[in-house]
CSV table of C-alpha atoms and ligand atoms in Angstrom, one decimal:
chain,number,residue,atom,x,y,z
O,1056,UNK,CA,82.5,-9.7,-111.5
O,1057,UNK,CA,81.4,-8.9,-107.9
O,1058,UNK,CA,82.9,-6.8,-105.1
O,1059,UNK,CA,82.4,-7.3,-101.6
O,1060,UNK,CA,83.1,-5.1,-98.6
O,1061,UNK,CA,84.1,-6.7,-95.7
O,1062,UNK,CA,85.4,-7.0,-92.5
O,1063,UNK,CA,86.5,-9.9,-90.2
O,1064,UNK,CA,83.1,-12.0,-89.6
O,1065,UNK,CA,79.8,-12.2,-90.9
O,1066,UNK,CA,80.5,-11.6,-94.9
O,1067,UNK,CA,83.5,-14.1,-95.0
O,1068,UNK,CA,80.8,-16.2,-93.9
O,1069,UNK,CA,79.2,-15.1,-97.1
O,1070,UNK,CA,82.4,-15.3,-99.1
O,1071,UNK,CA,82.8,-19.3,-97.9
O,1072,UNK,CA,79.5,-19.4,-99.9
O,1073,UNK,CA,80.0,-16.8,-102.8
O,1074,UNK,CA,83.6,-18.9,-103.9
O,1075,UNK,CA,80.8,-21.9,-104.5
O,1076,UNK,CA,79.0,-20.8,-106.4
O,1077,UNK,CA,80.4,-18.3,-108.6
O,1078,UNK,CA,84.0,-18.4,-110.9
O,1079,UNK,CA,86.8,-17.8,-108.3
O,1080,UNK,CA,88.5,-15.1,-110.4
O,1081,UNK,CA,85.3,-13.4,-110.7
O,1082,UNK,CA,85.4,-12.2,-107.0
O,1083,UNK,CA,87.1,-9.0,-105.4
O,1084,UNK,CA,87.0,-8.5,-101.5
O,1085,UNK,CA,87.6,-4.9,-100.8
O,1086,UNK,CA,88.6,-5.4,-97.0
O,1087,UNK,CA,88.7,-3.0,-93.7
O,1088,UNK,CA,91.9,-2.3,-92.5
O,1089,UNK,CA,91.4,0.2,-89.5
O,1090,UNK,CA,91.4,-2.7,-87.5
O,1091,UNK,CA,95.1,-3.4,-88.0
O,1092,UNK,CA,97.5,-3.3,-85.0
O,1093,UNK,CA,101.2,-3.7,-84.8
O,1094,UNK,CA,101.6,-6.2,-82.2
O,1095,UNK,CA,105.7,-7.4,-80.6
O,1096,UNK,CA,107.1,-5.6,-83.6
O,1097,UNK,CA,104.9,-7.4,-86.4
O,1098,UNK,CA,101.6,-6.1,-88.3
O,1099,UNK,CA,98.1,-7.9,-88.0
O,1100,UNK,CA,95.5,-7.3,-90.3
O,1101,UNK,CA,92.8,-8.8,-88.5
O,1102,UNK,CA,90.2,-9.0,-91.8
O,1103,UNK,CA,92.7,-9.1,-94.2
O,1104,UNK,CA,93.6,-12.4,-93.2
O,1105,UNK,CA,90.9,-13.8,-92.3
O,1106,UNK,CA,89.3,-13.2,-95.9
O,1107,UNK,CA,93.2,-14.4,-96.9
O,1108,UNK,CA,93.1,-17.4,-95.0
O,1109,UNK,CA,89.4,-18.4,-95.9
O,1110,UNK,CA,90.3,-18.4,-99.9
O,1111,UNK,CA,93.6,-20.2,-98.8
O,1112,UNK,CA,91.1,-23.1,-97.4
O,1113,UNK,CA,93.5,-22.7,-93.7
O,1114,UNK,CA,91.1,-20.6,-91.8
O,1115,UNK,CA,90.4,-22.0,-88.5
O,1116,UNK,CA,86.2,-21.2,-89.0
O,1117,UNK,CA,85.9,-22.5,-84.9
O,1118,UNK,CA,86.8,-18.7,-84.2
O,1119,UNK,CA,87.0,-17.2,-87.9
O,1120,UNK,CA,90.5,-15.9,-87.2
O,1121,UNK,CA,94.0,-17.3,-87.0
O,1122,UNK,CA,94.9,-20.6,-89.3
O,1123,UNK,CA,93.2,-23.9,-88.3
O,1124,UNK,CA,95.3,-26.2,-86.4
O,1125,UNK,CA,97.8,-23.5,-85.4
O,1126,UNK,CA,100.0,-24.0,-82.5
O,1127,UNK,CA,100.8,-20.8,-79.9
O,1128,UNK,CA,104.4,-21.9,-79.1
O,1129,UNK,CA,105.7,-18.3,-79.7
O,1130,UNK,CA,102.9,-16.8,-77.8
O,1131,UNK,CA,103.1,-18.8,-74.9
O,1132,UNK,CA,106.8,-18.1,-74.2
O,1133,UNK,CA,106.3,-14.8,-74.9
O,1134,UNK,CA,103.4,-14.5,-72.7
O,1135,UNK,CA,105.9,-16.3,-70.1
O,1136,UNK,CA,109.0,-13.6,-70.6
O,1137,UNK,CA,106.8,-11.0,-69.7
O,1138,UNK,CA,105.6,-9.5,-73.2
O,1139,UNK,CA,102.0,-8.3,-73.3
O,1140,UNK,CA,100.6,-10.1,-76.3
O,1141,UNK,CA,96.7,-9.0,-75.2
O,1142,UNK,CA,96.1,-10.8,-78.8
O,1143,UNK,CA,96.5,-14.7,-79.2
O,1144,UNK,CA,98.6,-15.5,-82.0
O,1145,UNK,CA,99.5,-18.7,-83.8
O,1146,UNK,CA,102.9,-19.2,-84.7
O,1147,UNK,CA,101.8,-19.6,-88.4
O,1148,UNK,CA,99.9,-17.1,-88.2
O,1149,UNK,CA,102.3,-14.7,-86.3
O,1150,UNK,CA,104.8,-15.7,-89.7
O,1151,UNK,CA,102.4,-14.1,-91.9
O,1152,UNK,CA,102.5,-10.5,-89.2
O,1153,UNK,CA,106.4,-11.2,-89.7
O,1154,UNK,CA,106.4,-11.1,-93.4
O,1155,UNK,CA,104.0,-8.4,-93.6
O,1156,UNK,CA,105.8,-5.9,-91.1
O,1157,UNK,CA,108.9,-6.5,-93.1
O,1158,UNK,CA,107.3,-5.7,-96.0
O,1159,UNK,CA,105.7,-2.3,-94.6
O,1160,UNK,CA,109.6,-1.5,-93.0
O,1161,UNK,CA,111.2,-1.8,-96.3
O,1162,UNK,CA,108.2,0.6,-97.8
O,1163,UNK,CA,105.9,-1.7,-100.1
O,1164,UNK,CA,102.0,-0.9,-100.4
O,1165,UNK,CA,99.6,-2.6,-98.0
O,1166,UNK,CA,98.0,-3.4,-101.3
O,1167,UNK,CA,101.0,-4.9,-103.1
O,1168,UNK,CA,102.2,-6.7,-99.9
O,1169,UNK,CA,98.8,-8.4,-99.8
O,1170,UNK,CA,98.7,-9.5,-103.3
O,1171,UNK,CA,102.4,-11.4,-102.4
O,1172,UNK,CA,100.8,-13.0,-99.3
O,1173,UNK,CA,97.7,-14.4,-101.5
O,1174,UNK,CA,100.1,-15.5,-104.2
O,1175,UNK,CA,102.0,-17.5,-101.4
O,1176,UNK,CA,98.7,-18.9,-100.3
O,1177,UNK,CA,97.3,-19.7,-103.7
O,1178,UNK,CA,94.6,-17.7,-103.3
O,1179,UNK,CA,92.6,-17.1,-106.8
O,1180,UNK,CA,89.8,-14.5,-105.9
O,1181,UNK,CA,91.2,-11.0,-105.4
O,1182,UNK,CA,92.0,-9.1,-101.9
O,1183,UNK,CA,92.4,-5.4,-101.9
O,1184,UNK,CA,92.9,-3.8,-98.7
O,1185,UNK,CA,90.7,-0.4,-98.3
O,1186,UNK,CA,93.7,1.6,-98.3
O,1187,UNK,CA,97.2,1.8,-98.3
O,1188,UNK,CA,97.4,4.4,-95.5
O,1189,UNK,CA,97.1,3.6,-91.8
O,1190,UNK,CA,93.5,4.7,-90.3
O,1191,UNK,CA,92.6,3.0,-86.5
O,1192,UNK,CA,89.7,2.8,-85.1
O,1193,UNK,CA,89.1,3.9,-81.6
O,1194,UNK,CA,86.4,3.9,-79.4
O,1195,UNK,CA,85.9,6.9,-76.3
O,1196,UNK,CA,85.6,5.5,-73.0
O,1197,UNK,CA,86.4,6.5,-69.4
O,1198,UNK,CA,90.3,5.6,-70.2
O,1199,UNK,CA,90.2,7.8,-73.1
O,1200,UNK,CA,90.2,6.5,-76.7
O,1201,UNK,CA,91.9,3.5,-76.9
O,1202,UNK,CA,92.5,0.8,-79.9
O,1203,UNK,CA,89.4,-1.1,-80.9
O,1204,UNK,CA,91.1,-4.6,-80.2
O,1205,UNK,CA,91.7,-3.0,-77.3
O,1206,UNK,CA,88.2,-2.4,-76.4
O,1207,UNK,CA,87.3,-5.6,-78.0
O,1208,UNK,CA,89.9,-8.2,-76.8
O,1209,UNK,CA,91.7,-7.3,-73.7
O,1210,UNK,CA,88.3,-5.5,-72.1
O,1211,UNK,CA,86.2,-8.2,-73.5
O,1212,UNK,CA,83.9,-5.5,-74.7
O,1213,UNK,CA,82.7,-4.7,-71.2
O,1214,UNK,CA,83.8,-1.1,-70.7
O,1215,UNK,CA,81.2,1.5,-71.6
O,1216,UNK,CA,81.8,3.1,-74.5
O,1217,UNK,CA,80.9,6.6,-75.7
O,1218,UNK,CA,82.1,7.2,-79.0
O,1219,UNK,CA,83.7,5.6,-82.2
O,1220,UNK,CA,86.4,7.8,-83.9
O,1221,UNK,CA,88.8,7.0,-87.1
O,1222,UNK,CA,92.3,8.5,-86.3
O,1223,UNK,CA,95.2,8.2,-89.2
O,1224,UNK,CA,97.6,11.0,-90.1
O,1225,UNK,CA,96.2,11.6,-93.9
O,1226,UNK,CA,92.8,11.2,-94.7
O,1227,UNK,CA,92.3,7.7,-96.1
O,1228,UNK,CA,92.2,7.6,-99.5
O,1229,UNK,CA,90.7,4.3,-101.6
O,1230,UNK,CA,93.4,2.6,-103.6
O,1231,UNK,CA,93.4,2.8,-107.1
O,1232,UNK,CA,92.9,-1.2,-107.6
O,1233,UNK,CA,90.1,-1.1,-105.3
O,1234,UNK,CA,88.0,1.8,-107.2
O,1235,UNK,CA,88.8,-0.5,-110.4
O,1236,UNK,CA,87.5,-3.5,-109.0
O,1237,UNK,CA,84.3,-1.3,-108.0
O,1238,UNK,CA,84.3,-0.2,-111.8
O,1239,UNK,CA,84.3,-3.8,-113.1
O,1240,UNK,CA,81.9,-4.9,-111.2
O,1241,UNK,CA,78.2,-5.5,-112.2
O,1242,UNK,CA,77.3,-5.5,-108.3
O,1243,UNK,CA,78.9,-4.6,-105.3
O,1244,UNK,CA,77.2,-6.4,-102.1
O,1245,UNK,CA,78.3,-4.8,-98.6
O,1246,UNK,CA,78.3,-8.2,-96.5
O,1247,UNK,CA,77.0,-8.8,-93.0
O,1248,UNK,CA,80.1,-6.9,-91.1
O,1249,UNK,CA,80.0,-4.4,-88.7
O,1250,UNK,CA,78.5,-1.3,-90.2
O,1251,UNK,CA,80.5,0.7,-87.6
O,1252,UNK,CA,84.1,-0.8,-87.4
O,1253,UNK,CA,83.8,-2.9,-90.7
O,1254,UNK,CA,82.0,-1.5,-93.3
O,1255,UNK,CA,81.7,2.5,-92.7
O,1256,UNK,CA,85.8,3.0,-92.5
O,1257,UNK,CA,85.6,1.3,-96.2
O,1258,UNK,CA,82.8,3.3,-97.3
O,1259,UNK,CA,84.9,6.7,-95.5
O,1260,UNK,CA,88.0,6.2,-97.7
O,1261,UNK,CA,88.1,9.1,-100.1
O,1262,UNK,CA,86.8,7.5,-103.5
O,1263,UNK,CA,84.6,4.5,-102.5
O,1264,UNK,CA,81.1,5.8,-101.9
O,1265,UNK,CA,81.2,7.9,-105.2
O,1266,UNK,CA,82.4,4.8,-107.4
O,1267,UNK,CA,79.4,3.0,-105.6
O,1268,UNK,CA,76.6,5.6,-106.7
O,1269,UNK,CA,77.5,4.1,-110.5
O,1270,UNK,CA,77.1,0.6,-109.6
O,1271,UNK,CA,74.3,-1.5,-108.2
O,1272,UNK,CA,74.8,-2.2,-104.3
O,1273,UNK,CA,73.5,-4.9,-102.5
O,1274,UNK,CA,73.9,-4.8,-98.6
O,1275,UNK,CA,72.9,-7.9,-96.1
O,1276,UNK,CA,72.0,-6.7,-92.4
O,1277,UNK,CA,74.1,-7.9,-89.5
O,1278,UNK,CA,71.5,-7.9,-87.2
O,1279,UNK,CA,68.5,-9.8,-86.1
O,1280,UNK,CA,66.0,-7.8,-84.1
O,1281,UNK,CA,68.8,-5.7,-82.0
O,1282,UNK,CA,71.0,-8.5,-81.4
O,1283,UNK,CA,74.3,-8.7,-84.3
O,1284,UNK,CA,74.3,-11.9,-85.3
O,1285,UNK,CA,78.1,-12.1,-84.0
O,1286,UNK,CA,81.1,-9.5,-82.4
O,1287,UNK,CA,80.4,-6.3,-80.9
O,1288,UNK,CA,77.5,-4.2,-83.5
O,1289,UNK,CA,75.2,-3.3,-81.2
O,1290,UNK,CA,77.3,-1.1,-78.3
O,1291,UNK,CA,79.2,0.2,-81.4
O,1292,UNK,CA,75.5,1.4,-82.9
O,1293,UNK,CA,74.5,2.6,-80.0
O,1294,UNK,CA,78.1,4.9,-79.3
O,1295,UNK,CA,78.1,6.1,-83.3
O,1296,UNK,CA,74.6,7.2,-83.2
O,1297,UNK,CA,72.2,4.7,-84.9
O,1298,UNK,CA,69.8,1.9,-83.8
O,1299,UNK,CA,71.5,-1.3,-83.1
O,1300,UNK,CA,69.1,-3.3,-85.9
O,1301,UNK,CA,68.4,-3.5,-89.4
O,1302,UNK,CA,66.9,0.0,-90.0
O,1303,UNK,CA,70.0,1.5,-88.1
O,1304,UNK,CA,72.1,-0.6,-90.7
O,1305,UNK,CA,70.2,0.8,-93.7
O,1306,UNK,CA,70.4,4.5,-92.2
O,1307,UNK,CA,74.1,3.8,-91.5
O,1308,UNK,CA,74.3,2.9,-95.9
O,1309,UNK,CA,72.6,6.6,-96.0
O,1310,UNK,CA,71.0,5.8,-99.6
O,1311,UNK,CA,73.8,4.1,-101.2
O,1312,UNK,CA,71.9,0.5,-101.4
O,1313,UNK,CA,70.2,-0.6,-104.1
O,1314,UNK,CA,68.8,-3.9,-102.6
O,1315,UNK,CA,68.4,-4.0,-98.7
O,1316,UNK,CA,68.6,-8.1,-97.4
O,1317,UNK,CA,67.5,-8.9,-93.8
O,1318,UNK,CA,67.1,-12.5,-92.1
O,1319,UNK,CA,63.8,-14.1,-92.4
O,1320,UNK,CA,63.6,-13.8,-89.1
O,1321,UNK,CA,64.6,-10.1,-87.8
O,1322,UNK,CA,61.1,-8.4,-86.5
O,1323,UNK,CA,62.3,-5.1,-87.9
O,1324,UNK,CA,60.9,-3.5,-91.0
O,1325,UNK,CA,63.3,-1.9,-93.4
O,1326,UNK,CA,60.5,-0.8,-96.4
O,1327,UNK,CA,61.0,-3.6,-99.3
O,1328,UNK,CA,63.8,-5.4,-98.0
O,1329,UNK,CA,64.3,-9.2,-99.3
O,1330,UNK,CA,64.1,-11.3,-96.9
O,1331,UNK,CA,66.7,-14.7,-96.5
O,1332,UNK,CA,67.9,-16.7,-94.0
O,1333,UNK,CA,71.5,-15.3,-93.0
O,1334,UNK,CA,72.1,-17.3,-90.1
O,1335,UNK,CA,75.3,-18.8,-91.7
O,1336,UNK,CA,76.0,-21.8,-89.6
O,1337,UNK,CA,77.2,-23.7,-92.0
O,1338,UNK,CA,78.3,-24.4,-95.1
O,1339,UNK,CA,75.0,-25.3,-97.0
O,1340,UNK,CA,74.0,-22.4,-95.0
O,1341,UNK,CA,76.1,-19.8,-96.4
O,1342,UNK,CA,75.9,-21.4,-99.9
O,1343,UNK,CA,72.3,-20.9,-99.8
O,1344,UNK,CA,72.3,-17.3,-99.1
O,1345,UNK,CA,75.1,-17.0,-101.7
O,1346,UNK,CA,72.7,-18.3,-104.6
O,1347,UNK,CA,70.5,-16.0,-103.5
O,1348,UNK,CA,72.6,-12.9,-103.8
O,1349,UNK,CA,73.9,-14.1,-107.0
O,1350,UNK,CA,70.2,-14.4,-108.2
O,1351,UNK,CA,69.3,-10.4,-107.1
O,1352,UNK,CA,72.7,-10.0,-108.9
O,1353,UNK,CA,71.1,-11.3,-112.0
O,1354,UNK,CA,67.9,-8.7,-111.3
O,1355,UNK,CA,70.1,-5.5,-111.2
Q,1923,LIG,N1,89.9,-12.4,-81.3
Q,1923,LIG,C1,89.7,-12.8,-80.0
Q,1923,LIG,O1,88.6,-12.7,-79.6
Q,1923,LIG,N2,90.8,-13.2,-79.3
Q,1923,LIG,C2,92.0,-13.3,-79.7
Q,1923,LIG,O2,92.9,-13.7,-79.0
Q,1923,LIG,C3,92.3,-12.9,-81.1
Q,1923,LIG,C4,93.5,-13.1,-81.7
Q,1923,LIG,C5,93.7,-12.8,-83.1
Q,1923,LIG,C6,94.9,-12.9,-83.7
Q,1923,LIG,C7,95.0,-12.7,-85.0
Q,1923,LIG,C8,93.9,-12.2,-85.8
Q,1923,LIG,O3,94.1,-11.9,-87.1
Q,1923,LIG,C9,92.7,-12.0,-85.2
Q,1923,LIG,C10,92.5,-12.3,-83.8
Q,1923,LIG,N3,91.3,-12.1,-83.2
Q,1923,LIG,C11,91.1,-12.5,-81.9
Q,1923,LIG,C12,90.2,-11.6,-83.9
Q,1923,LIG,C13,90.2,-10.1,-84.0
Q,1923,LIG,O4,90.8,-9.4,-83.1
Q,1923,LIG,C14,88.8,-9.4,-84.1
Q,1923,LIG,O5,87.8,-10.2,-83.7
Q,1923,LIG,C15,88.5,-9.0,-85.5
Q,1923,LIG,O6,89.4,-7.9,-85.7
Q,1923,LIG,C16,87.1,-8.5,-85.7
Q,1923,LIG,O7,86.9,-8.1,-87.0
């Protein structure tokens, strides 16, 4: 078995390869959740779903959220009675928020909630949320801290930012079922996400980085040169205190990788890195880069 950390775009790019190429059952995505936002009264789980909705075969990989041919019928007429949906929702999507908000009212487990959602889907790989606790991640700017999406969708990312902060009321803790799909694992592979906002709030939930010191980890950089290869990396770098690149990835990891991969193409040097091409463009693409992970697996 394999467990992935992930956020909302570059490893489920991996993932649409790894479920090729490797027994379905075999795979556990442990995914970041202080991304989550309650939105008209209903919960979005940005990553969750997307990693949902890819297994599901419905994600709409045009933007790599939201399901694929979704309409935006609710969101329209919301948008036109004056309700400020800053995020563009699908109305199928928006009935997965539904169910999922009632499910958090009447007191279930992010965790258990998400393992009913896949179930609905007839999803066969396994997505555990990082926790079952609510963290958010801000970023500091002139405004004050405000939400991530915030930052990211209604500001387009444009604001100057000069800090990135986790806020929750408890300390997140890992859940149990994640920590046991870390301990059945042979590898764990920290995909392509945003080290910042995807990867280090998994690798910050009480648990996690400890059960990875047992295991074998395998991380694959984000970045080419000091460009991300998608969403907002570099700023994010920059505002948490590393280099936007491939080393700043690695220093992010702070010793926990066993295996360092970076893009044929990145003119950085992280010291006996493998080297791959993780442009992911397409399916062949991502399958590629999957065999090869699998075969460094293998190597561990
Ligand atoms: N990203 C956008 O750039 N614009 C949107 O309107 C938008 C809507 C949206 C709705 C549901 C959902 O699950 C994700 C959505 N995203 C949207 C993506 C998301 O906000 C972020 O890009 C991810 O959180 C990054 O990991």
């Amino acid at each position: 078995m394999i467990t992935f950390l992930s956020g909302g775009t570059g490893t489920p790019k991996l993932l649409r390869g790894m479920q090729k190429v490797m027994d379905r059952h075999e795979i556990a995505v442990i995914v970041n959740t202080a991304e989550d936002i309650w939105i008209s009264g209903n919960h979005i789980s940005p990553d969750v779903d997307t990693v949902m909705y890819l297994f599901a075969g419905i994600l709409n990989t045009d933007t790599w959220w939201g399901v694929r041919n979704d309409t935006f019928t609710t969101h329209e007429e919301a948008t036109r009675l004056g309700i400020d949906e800053f995020l563009t929702i699908g109305d199928k999507d928006r009935a997965v928020h539904l169910a999922r908000g009632d499910m958090l009212r009447n007191g279930m487990r992010l965790t258990n909630i998400t393992t009913i959602l896949c179930e609905c889907f007839g999803v066969r790989e396994t997505v555990l949320p990082m926790t079952d606790t609510e963290v958010t991640t801000q970023v500091k700017t002139d405004l004050g801290l405000i939400h991530f999406q915030e930052y990211w969708i209604r500001a387009k990312g444009l604001i100057e930012i000069q800090d990135v902060v986790r806020s929750y009321r408890e300390p997140p803790k890992a859940t149990d079922e994640a920590l046991a799909a870390i301990e059945a694992s042979d590898v764990v592979v920290i995909g392509p996400s945003n080290p910042i906002t995807s990867i280090l709030p998994i690798l910050s939930c009480d648990g996690i980085k400890q059960a990875l010191r047992n295991k074998p980890v395998i991380a694959v950089s984000p970045f080419i040169g000091n460009a991300p290869i998608s969403g907002p990396a570099g700023a994010l770098m920059r505002a948490a205190g590393f280099e936007p690149s491939s080393i700043g990835t690695f220093n992010c990891y702070s010793g926990l990788t066993d295996i360092f991969i970076q893009d044929i193409r990145d003119p950085v040097e992280v010291n006996h890195s493998s080297r791959f091409d993780t442009l992911m463009v397409d399916d062949e693409k991502s399958i590629a880069l999957a065999q090869e992970v699998l075969r460094l697996a293998g190597t561990c």
